[in-house]
Amino acid sequence: MKTFLLSFFCLTGISLFGQNSKGVTPLTATTGNADGNTWAVVVGISDYQHPDIPDLRFADKDAEAFAIFLRSPAGGGLDDDHLSLFCNEQATGANVAMALSALFDEAQEGDKVVIYFSGHGDVETKRLSQPGYLLCWDSNPKVYFAGGTIKVNDLQEVVSTLAVQNKARVLLITDACHAGTLAGSDIGGSQVTAKNMSTQFANELKILSCQPNEFSIEGEQWGGGRGAFSYNLVDALFGLADNNNDLFVTLQEVGRYLEDHVTAQVAPATQVPMVVGNRLEKLAHVDGKLVEALRSGKSSQVQMFSPVETRGLEDEVLAAASPEVRERYLAFKTALAKGDLMSPVGASANDLYIPLSKEPTLKPLHGLMRRNLAAALLNESQQVINNLLQNDPAELAKIFGRGLYQHIPGYLERAADLLGNGHFMYNGTKGMQYLFEAYNLLTNSPYPELVALQKKEAIPLVIKALELAGEGAVIYDFLGELYTPVNTKSAVAFFNKSTALSPSYASPYNNMGMLYAQVRNPFLKVKFYKKAIKTDPRYFPAYDNIGSVYRHRGNYKKAENWYRKSVDVFPNALAYSNLGLIYYEQARYAEAAAMCLKGIETQNTYFRSYVVLANVYKASQQDAKLSDLLAKMETLAQARHGDYSEVALGYLHLHNESAFRSNYSKANARYEPLAPDFFYTVCRNYALQDDKQQALVWLELALSRGFHNRKKLRKDKALNSIRKEARFHELKREYRKNFKLTCKDCLWLDIKKEKS
């Protein structure tokens, strides 16, 4: 019968076969017993006995995963009588040879034989006719024919005997294209072995992971640590390569799928898969429903990009480089590992990469270096998005820290530059750059007017992110948050899109509650806060928001209960500052200070803890402590973790006019225009100091910027010192609408007391 032989050279990450094989039905033999037995010998070696043979990373894991596949129904449901698995020290030359020879006695006509090898391949001499060796665990790196190896021509003899004499169908899977410093490295031994294997056989189909002068690329982005080729190969066989939807996958379709996907995904490194044989040969049946499910799953996945390896290629390249170049290359790798990506100047991975990228002796590594630097630059933003989608409390706490993501847009911009405009990740990277730029515009300011302004400025950036990066739950949630003070109907629509894309994402429910808080719907806001908690009980901001509902109602006992629940879920500065706030409002200053200090200890970049503590020190007349605190707050503001405006107000309370003016100037430059509340607070401070002239100047600034809290303008006792001034009455006439009561105000004021 015809030998049906697939040679998968450099097959890595085969465990995904097990994950995706449910949609693939292996073709049965065209003659003989279609229900015959399946026999398998699976070998994987990562940890070689001899130290001169470079170890690999995933070879043993790939073999174990492939064995799991063979034990599954999709792989034949093999038991230990039909499957021989040898990993690392078990994979001696003798053990493997005996297992292969046993197949002669076991395999019968119509049976299927699977031989899997993942490890090193090499040649021993410079004779190009040398067929090469597959290196088992106990190989001798000096003399391969001394034992511990499988000759390629011996393997061919096994395959031919099984196919011709036993009339079995043979599936050969080899992963022997690893780079590394071996005996034949000077003439590209592993590549010569792969080339010889590809020409040694005559009547089989072949799928090779790369060209003879290339190496396999692997990285964390493929199945959490697999090969780009194998990951996409399994997808192709599963049915994603079935372009004409005839429910068959042919060799031609697999070849096209691999060329389209692998080449693009490993860029800017180089790996071009190739296929040889009858391109119309059908490789697998396809389950249409399962393929649609797979395609749907792929479309909802977060696009990942991570560092890759070529299994020892750098050893071969660095051996030919000068000591100085090797030292600089190792410094580059060290900087990558430490996370020194864009700083310090001269010693960052980026600064070291630039001259290395022009070094001729490192040309084979240039694409790899470029990709790994880009991956490192991308990694943090990917992790932030992933953590947010998983409602990670630690990431949520970082969001409240402000300024912790200031560097990310620069990282993403450089990553996009390294990838190039034609790379499949380019648009997504630029989209994430705009998303983090928008986030960095927000300052968690205590002034609602300023928050609304910042959100309005951020909207165009997030829309650009949506256009470039595509639909995503985090992006839609952020858009909903930004539209809340602008267009509540649009905000609700965005929140709904976010939850539709990721039902387990708690943030949109919490933000929906905040939207209803803004439109004064107490029932719906609590309902959505609780829905966020039900979605993920770890989502601590929802507990804080419910606590704030009770705080605004004056029910401090229940507010305290919910804030403490938040702390129990995850110790966070938001809850501690809220506890400090309710104690401050009850004049329990010692307890308030203790909670604020606890919040600062938990997260020293959360500026609100400092603001509440500053108010505690003001109220309790602890000016010395306030002065020390303001110095720390000024440092935080300089690092963009806080507002200069709050620092300015603190110095104004201490009557430090020069420090107030200095910080006001910085605040004005950074956040122009400042919120009306800020100017009113300054007016109030000067009025309390009986500086009528300055108080009236700042009151006019507040009114001109839209301050319209009629209750404060009419009832705040701090303004009593200026109410009889002629200029105050002029301002009252000039800004009549700011002072005039409305029916809405009447609900919140005691009208009888006002008239008296």
XYZ file of C-alpha atoms in Angstrom, residues 700 727 729-738:
12
model
C -14.220 86.468 40.819
C -17.305 94.440 45.172
C -22.492 92.901 45.537
C -21.141 93.846 42.127
C -20.072 90.257 41.567
C -23.450 89.045 42.774
C -25.177 91.190 40.149
C -22.652 90.327 37.429
C -22.947 86.573 38.059
C -26.623 86.567 38.992
C -27.178 83.021 37.673
C -24.394 81.652 39.851
